[in-house]
mmCIF file of C-alpha atoms and ligand atoms in Angstrom:
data_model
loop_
_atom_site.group_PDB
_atom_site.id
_atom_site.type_symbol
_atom_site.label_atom_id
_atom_site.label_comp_id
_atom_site.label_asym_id
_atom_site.label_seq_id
_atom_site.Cartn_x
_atom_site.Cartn_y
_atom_site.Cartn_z
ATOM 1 C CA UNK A 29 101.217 104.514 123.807
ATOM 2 C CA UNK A 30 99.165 107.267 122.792
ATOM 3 C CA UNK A 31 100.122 109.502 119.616
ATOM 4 C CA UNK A 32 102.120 112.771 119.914
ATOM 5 C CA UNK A 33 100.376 115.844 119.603
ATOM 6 C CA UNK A 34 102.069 116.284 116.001
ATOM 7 C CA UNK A 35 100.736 113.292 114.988
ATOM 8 C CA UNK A 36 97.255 113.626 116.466
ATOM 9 C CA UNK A 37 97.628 116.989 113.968
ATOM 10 C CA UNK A 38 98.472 114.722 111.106
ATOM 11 C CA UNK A 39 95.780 112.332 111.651
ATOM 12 C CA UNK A 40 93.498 114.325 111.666
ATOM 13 C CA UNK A 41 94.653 115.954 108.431
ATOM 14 C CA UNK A 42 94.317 112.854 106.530
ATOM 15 C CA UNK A 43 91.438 111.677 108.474
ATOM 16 C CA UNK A 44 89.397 115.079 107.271
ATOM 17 C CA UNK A 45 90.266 113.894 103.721
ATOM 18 C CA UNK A 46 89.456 110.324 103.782
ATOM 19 C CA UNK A 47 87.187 109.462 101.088
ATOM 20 C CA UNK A 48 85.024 105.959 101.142
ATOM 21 C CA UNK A 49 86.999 105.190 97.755
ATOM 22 C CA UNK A 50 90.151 105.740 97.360
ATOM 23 C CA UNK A 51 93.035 104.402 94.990
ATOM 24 C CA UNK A 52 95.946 102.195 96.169
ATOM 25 C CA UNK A 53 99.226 103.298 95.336
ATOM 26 C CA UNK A 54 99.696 100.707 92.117
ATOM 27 C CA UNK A 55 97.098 102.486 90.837
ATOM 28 C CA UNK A 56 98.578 105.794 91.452
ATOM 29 C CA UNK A 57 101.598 104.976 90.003
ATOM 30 C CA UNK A 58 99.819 103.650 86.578
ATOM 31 C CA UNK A 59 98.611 107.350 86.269
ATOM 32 C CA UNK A 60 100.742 109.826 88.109
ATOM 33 C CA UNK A 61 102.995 110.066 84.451
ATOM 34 C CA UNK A 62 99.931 111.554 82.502
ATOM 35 C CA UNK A 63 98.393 113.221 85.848
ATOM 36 C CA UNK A 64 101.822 115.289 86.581
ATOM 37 C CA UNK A 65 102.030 116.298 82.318
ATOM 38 C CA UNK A 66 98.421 117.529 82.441
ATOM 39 C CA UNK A 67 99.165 119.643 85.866
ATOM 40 C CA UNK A 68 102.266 121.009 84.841
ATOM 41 C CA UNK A 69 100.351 122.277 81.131
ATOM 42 C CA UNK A 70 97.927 123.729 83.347
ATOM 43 C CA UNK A 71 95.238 121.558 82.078
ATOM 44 C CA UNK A 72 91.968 120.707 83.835
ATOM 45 C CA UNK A 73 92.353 117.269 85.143
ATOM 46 C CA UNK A 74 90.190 114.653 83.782
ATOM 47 C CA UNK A 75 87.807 112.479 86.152
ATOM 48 C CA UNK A 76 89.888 109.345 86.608
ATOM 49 C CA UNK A 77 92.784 111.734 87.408
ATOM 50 C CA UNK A 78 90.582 112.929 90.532
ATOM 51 C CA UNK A 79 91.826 110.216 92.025
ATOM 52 C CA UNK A 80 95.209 110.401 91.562
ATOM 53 C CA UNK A 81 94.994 113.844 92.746
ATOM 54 C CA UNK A 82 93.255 112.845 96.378
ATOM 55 C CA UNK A 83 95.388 109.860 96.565
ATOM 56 C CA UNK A 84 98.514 112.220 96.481
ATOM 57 C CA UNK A 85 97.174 114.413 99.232
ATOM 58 C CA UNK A 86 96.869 110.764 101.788
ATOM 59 C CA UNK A 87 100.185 109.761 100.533
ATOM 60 C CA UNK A 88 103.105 110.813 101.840
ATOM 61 C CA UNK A 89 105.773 107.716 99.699
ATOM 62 C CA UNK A 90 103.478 108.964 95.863
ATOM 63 C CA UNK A 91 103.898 112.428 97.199
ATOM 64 C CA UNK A 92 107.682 112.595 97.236
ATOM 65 C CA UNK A 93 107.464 110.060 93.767
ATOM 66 C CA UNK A 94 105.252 113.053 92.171
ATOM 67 C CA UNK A 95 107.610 115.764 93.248
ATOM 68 C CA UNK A 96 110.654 114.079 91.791
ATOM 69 C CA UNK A 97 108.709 113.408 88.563
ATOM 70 C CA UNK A 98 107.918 117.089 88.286
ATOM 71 C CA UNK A 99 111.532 118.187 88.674
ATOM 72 C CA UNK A 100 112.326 116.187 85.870
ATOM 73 C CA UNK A 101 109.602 116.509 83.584
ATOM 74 C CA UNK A 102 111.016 120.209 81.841
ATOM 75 C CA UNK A 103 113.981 118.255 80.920
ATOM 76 C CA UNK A 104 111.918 115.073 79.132
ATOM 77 C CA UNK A 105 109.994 117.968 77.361
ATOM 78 C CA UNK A 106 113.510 119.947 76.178
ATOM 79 C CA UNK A 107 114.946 116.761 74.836
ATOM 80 C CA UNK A 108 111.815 116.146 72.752
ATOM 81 C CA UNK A 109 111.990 112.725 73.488
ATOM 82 C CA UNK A 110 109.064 110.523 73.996
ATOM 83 C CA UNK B 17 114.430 90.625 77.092
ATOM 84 C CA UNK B 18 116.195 89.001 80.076
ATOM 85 C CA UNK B 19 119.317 88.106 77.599
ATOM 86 C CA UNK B 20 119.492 91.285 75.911
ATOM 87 C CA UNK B 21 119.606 93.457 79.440
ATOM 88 C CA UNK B 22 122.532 91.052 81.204
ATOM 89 C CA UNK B 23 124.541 91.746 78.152
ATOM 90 C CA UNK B 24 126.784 94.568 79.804
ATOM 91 C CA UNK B 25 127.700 95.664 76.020
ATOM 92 C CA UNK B 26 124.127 97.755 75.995
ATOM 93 C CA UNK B 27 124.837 99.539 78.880
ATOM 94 C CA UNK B 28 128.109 100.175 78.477
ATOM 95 C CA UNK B 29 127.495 102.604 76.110
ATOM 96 C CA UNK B 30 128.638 106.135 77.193
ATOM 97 C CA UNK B 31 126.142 108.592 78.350
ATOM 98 C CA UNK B 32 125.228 111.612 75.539
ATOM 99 C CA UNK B 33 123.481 114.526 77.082
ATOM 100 C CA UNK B 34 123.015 115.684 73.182
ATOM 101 C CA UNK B 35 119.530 115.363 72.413
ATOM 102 C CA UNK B 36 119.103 112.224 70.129
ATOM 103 C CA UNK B 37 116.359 111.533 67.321
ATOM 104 C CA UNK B 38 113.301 112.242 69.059
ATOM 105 C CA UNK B 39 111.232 109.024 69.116
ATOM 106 C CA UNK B 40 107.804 109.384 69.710
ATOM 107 C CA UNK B 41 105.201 106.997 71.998
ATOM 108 C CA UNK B 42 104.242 104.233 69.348
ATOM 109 C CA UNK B 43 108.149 104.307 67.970
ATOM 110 C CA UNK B 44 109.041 103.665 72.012
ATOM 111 C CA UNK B 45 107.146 100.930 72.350
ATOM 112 C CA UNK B 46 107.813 99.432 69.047
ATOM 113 C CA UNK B 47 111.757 99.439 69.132
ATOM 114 C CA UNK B 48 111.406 97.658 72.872
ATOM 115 C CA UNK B 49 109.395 94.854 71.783
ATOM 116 C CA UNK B 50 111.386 93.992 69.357
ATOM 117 C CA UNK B 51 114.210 94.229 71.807
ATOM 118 C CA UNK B 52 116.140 97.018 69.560
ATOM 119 C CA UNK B 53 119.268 97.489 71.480
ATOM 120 C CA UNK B 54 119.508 101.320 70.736
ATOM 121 C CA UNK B 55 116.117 101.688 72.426
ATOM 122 C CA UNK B 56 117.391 99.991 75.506
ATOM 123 C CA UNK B 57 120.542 101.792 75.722
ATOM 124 C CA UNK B 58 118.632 105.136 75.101
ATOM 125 C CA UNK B 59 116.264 104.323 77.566
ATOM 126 C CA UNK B 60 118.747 103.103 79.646
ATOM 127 C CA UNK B 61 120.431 107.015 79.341
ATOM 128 C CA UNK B 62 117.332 108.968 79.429
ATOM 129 C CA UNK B 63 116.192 106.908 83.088
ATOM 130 C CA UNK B 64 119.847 107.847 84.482
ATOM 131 C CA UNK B 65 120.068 111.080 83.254
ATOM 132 C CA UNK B 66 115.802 111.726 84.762
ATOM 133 C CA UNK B 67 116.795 109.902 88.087
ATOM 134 C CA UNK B 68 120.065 111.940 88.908
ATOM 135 C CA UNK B 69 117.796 114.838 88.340
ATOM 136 C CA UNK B 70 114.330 113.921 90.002
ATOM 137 C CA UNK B 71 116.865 113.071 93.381
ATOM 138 C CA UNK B 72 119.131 115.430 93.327
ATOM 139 C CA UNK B 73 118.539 117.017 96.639
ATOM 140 C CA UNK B 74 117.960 113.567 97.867
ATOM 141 C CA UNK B 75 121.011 112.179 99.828
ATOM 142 C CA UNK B 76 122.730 108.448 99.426
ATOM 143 C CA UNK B 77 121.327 108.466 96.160
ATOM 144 C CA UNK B 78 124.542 107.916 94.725
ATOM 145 C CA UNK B 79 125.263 106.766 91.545
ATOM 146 C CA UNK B 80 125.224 103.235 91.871
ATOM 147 C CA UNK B 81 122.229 103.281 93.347
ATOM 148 C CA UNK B 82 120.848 104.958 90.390
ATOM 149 C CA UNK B 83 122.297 102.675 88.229
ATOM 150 C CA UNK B 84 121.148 99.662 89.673
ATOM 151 C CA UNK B 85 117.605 101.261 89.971
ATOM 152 C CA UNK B 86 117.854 102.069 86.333
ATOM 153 C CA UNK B 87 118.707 98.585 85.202
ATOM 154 C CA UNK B 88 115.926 97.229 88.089
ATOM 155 C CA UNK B 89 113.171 99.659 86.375
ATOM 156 C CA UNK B 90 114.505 98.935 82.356
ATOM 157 C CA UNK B 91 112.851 95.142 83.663
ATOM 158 C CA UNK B 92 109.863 96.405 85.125
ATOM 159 C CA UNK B 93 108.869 99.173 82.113
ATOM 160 C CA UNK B 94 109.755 96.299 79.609
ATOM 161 C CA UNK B 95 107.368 93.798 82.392
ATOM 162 C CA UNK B 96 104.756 96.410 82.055
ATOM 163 C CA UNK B 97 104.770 97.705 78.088
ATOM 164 C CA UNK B 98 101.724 96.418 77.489
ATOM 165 C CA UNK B 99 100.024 98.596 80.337
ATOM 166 C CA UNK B 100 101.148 101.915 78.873
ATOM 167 C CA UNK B 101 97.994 103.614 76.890
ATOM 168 C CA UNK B 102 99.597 106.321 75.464
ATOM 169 C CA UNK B 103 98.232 108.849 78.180
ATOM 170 C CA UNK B 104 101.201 110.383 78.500
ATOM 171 C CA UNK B 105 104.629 110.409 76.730
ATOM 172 C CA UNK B 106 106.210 107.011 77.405
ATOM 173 C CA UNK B 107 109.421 108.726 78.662
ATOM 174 C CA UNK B 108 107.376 110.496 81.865
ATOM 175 C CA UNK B 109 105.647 107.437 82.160
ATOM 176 C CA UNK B 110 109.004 105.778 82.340
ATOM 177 C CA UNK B 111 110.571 107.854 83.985
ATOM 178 C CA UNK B 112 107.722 107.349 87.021
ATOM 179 C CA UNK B 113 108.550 103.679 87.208
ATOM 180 C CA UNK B 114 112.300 104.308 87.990
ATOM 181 C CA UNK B 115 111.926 107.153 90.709
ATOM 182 C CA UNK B 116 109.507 104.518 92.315
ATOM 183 C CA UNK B 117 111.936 101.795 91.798
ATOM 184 C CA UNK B 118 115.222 103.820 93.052
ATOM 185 C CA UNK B 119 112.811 105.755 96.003
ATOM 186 C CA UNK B 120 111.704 102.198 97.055
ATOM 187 C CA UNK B 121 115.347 101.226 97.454
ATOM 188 C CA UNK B 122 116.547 104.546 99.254
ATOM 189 C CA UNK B 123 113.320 104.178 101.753
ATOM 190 C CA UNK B 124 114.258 99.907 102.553
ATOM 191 C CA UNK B 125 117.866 100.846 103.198
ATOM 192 C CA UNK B 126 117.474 103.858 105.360
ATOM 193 C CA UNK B 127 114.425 101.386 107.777
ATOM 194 C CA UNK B 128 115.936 97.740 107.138
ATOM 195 C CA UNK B 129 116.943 98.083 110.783
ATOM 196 C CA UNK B 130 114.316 99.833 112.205
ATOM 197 C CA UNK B 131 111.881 97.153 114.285
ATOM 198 C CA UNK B 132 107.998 97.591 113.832
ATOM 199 C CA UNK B 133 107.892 97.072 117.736
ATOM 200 C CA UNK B 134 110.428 100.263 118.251
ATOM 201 C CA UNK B 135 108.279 102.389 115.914
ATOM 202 C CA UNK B 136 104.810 101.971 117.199
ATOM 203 C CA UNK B 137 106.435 102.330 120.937
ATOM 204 C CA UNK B 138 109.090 105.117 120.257
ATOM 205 C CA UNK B 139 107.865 107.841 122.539
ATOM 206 C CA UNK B 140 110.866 110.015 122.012
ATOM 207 C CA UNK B 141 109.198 111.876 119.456
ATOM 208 C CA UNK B 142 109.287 115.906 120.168
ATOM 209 C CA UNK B 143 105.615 116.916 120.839
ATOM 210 C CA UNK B 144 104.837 120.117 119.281
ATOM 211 C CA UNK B 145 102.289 122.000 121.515
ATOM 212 C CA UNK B 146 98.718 122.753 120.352
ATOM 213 C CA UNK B 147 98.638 126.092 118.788
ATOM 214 C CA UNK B 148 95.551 127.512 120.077
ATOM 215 C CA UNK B 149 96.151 131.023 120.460
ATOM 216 C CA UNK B 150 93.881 133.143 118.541
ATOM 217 C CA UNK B 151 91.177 130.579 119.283
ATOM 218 C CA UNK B 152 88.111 131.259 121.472
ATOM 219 C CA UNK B 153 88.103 129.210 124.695
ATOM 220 C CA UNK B 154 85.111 127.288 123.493
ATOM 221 C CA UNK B 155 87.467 126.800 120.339
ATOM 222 C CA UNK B 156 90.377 125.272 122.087
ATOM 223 C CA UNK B 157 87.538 122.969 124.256
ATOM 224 C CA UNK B 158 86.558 121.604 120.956
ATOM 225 C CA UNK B 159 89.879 120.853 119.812
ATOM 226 C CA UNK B 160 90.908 119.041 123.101
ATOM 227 C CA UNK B 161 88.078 117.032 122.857
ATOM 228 C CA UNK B 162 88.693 116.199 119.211
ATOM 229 C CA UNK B 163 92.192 115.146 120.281
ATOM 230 C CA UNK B 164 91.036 113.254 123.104
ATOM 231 C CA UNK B 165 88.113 111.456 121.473
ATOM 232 C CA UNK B 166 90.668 110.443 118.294
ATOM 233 C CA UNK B 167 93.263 108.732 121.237
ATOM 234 C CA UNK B 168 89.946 106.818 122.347
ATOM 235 C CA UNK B 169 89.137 106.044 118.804
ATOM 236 C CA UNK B 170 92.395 104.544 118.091
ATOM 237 C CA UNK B 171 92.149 102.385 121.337
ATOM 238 C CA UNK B 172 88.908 100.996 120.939
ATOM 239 C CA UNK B 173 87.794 101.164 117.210
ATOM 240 C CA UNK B 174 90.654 99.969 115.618
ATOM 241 C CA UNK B 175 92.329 96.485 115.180
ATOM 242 C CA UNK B 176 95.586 95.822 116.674
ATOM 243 C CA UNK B 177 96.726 95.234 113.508
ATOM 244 C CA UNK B 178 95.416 98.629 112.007
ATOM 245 C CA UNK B 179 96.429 100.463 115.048
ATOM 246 C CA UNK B 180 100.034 99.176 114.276
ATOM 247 C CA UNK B 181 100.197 100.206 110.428
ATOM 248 C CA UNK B 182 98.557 103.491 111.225
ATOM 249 C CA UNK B 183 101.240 104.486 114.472
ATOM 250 C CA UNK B 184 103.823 103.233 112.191
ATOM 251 C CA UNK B 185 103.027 105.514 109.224
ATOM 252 C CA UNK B 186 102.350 108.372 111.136
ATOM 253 C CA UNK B 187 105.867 107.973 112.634
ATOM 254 C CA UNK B 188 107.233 108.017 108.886
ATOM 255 C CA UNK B 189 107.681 104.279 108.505
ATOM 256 C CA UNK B 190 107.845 103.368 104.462
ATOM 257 C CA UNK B 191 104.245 101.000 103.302
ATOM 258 C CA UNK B 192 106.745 98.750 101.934
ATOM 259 C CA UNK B 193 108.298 98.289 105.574
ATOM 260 C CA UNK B 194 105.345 97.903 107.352
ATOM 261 C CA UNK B 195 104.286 95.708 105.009
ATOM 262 C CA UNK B 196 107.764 93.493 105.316
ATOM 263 C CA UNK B 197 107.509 93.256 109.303
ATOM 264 C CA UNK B 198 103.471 92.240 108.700
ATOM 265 C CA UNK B 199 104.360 89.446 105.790
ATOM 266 C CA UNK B 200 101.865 91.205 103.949
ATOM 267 C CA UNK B 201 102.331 93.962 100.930
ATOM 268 C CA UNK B 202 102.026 97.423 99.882
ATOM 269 C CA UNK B 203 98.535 97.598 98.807
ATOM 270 C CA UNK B 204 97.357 95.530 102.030
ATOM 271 C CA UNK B 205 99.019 98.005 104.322
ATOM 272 C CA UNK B 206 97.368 100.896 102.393
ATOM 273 C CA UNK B 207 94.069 99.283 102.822
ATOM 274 C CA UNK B 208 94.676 98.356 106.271
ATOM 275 C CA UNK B 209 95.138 102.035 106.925
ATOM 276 C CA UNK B 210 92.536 103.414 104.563
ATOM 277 C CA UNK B 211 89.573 101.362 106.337
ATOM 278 C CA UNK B 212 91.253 102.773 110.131
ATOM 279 C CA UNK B 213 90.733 106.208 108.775
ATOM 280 C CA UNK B 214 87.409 105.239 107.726
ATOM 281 C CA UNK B 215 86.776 103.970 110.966
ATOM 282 C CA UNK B 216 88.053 106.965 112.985
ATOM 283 C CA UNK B 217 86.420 109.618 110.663
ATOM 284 C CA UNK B 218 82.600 107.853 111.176
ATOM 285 C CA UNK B 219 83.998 107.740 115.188
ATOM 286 C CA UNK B 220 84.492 111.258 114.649
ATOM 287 C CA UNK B 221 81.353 112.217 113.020
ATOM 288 C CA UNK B 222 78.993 109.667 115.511
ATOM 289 C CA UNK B 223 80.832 112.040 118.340
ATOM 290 C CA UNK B 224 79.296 114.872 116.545
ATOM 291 C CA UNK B 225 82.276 116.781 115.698
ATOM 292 C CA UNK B 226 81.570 117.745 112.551
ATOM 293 C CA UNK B 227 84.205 118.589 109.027
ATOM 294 C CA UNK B 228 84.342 121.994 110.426
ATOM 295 C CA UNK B 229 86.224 120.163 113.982
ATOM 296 C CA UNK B 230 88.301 118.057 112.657
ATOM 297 C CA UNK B 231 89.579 120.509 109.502
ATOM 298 C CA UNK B 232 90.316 123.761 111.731
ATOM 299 C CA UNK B 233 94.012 124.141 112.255
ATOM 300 C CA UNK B 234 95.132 122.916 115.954
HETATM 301 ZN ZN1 LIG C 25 100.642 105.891 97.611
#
């Protein structure tokens, strides 16, 4: 059956941001820790972390993972732990 | 390791929101190779305390599905120790492993029922109509093409089995899922749906709709 309009819309969305490399979502998840620290400092993201970066934008599951990471990374800083 | 996280005395322990000593990356990973129980229980606390937070808002994560992700993901960070390079504190990087671990669980549970076969045919899914006002007419002609040459694409470029993981995604079905109803995994669905995009975005381009096309709102 063809594809609803809405999901035409987000095909093409990911379609326009398909890249001929991309990262899988292990490897996402080996770097999302240090890529969601460096974002939330403000800092500009190193190379290797471009790719975390694009693969977040494709991926709707490491997406939602980053977002929950983010809400709790002010309280890993205020504990000073780790 | 195994031993040491089945005995229920570690994790008995009652959670302390008090801040304990701070331990820093190298003192982490020391203390849980050598399989120091007040790592593990602190660990164990710090995971809870970071997943009750990070999913929050998110609902049926109750608490013992958090705990059972915690314990699940106190395996898997001890599994993967020797992969952490210090790139960030261990805790975040720690803390990433158990939001995957519990998000995993929350995602099978809510589509263990769901067929692959219902997804991919499941037309009861509320269009939403092209918003095209404010567009020229030649505008909107572009975009109807675009749609209409992406519905071709999908027909004749793709492989069945690509068609399928890519309908099924779009229709919110978890990797993991697809991957379960294909006997395959997570990173073979990914690709599976990384090379259709591939395909579709060179079917795009050989149409001669160009980035322009295919970016402009709809
Ligand atoms: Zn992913």
């Amino acid at each position: 059956m063809p594809l609803s309009e809405s999901e035409i819309d987000s095909l093409l969305r990911l379609v326009s941001l398909t890249e001929d490399v991309e990262i899988n979502c292990e490897q996402c998840l080996a770097a999302v820790a240090e890529f969601a620290e460096q974002k939330l400092a403000g800092k500009s993201i190193r190379e290797a972390l471009r790719a975390v970066e694009h693969h977040l934008s494709v991926c709707a599951e490491c997406r939602a993972e980053y977002e929950a990471l983010l809400r709790t990374l002010n309280n890993i800083g205020g504990q000073g732990e780790g | 390791m195994a031993s040491l996280l089945s005995r229920p005395s570690v994790f008995s322990l009652a959670a302390n929101d008090e801040p304990k000593m701070p331990r820093d990356n190298e003192s982490w990973v020391a203390d849980l190779r050598a399989e120091r129980e007040s790592a593990l229980s602190d660990l164990r606390d710090a995971l809870l305390r970071n997943l009750r937070k990070a999913l929050a808002t998110w609902p049926h994560a109750d608490e013992s599905l958090l705990e059972d992700a915690v314990q699940d993901s106190l395996m898997r960070v001890l599994e993967r120790i020797e992969q952490f390079e210090g790139r960030s504190r261990f805790l975040t990087w720690a803390t990433s492993i158990a939001i995957h671990t519990a998000m995993a669980e929350l995602r099978r549970r809510r589509w263990k029922d769901v067929s692959l076969e219902k997804v991919v045919s499941d037309g009861d899914f509320a269009p939403v109509q092209l918003t095209t006002s404010g567009q020229t007419m030649d505008g909107k002609l572009v975009q109807q093409a675009l749609v209409a040459t992406m519905q071709r694409l999908i027909e004749q470029d793709l492989t069945e089995k690509q068609r399928t993981a890519l309908k099924a995604e779009l229709k919110g079905m978890p990797q993991d899922e697809i991957a379960r109803h294909l006997g395959s995994n997570r990173n073979a669905v990914y690709k599976l749906t990384h090379d259709a995009r591939k395909k579709l975005k060179a079917g795009l381009e050989a149409a001669g709709f160009t980035a322009g096309d295919v970016t402009a709102p709809l």
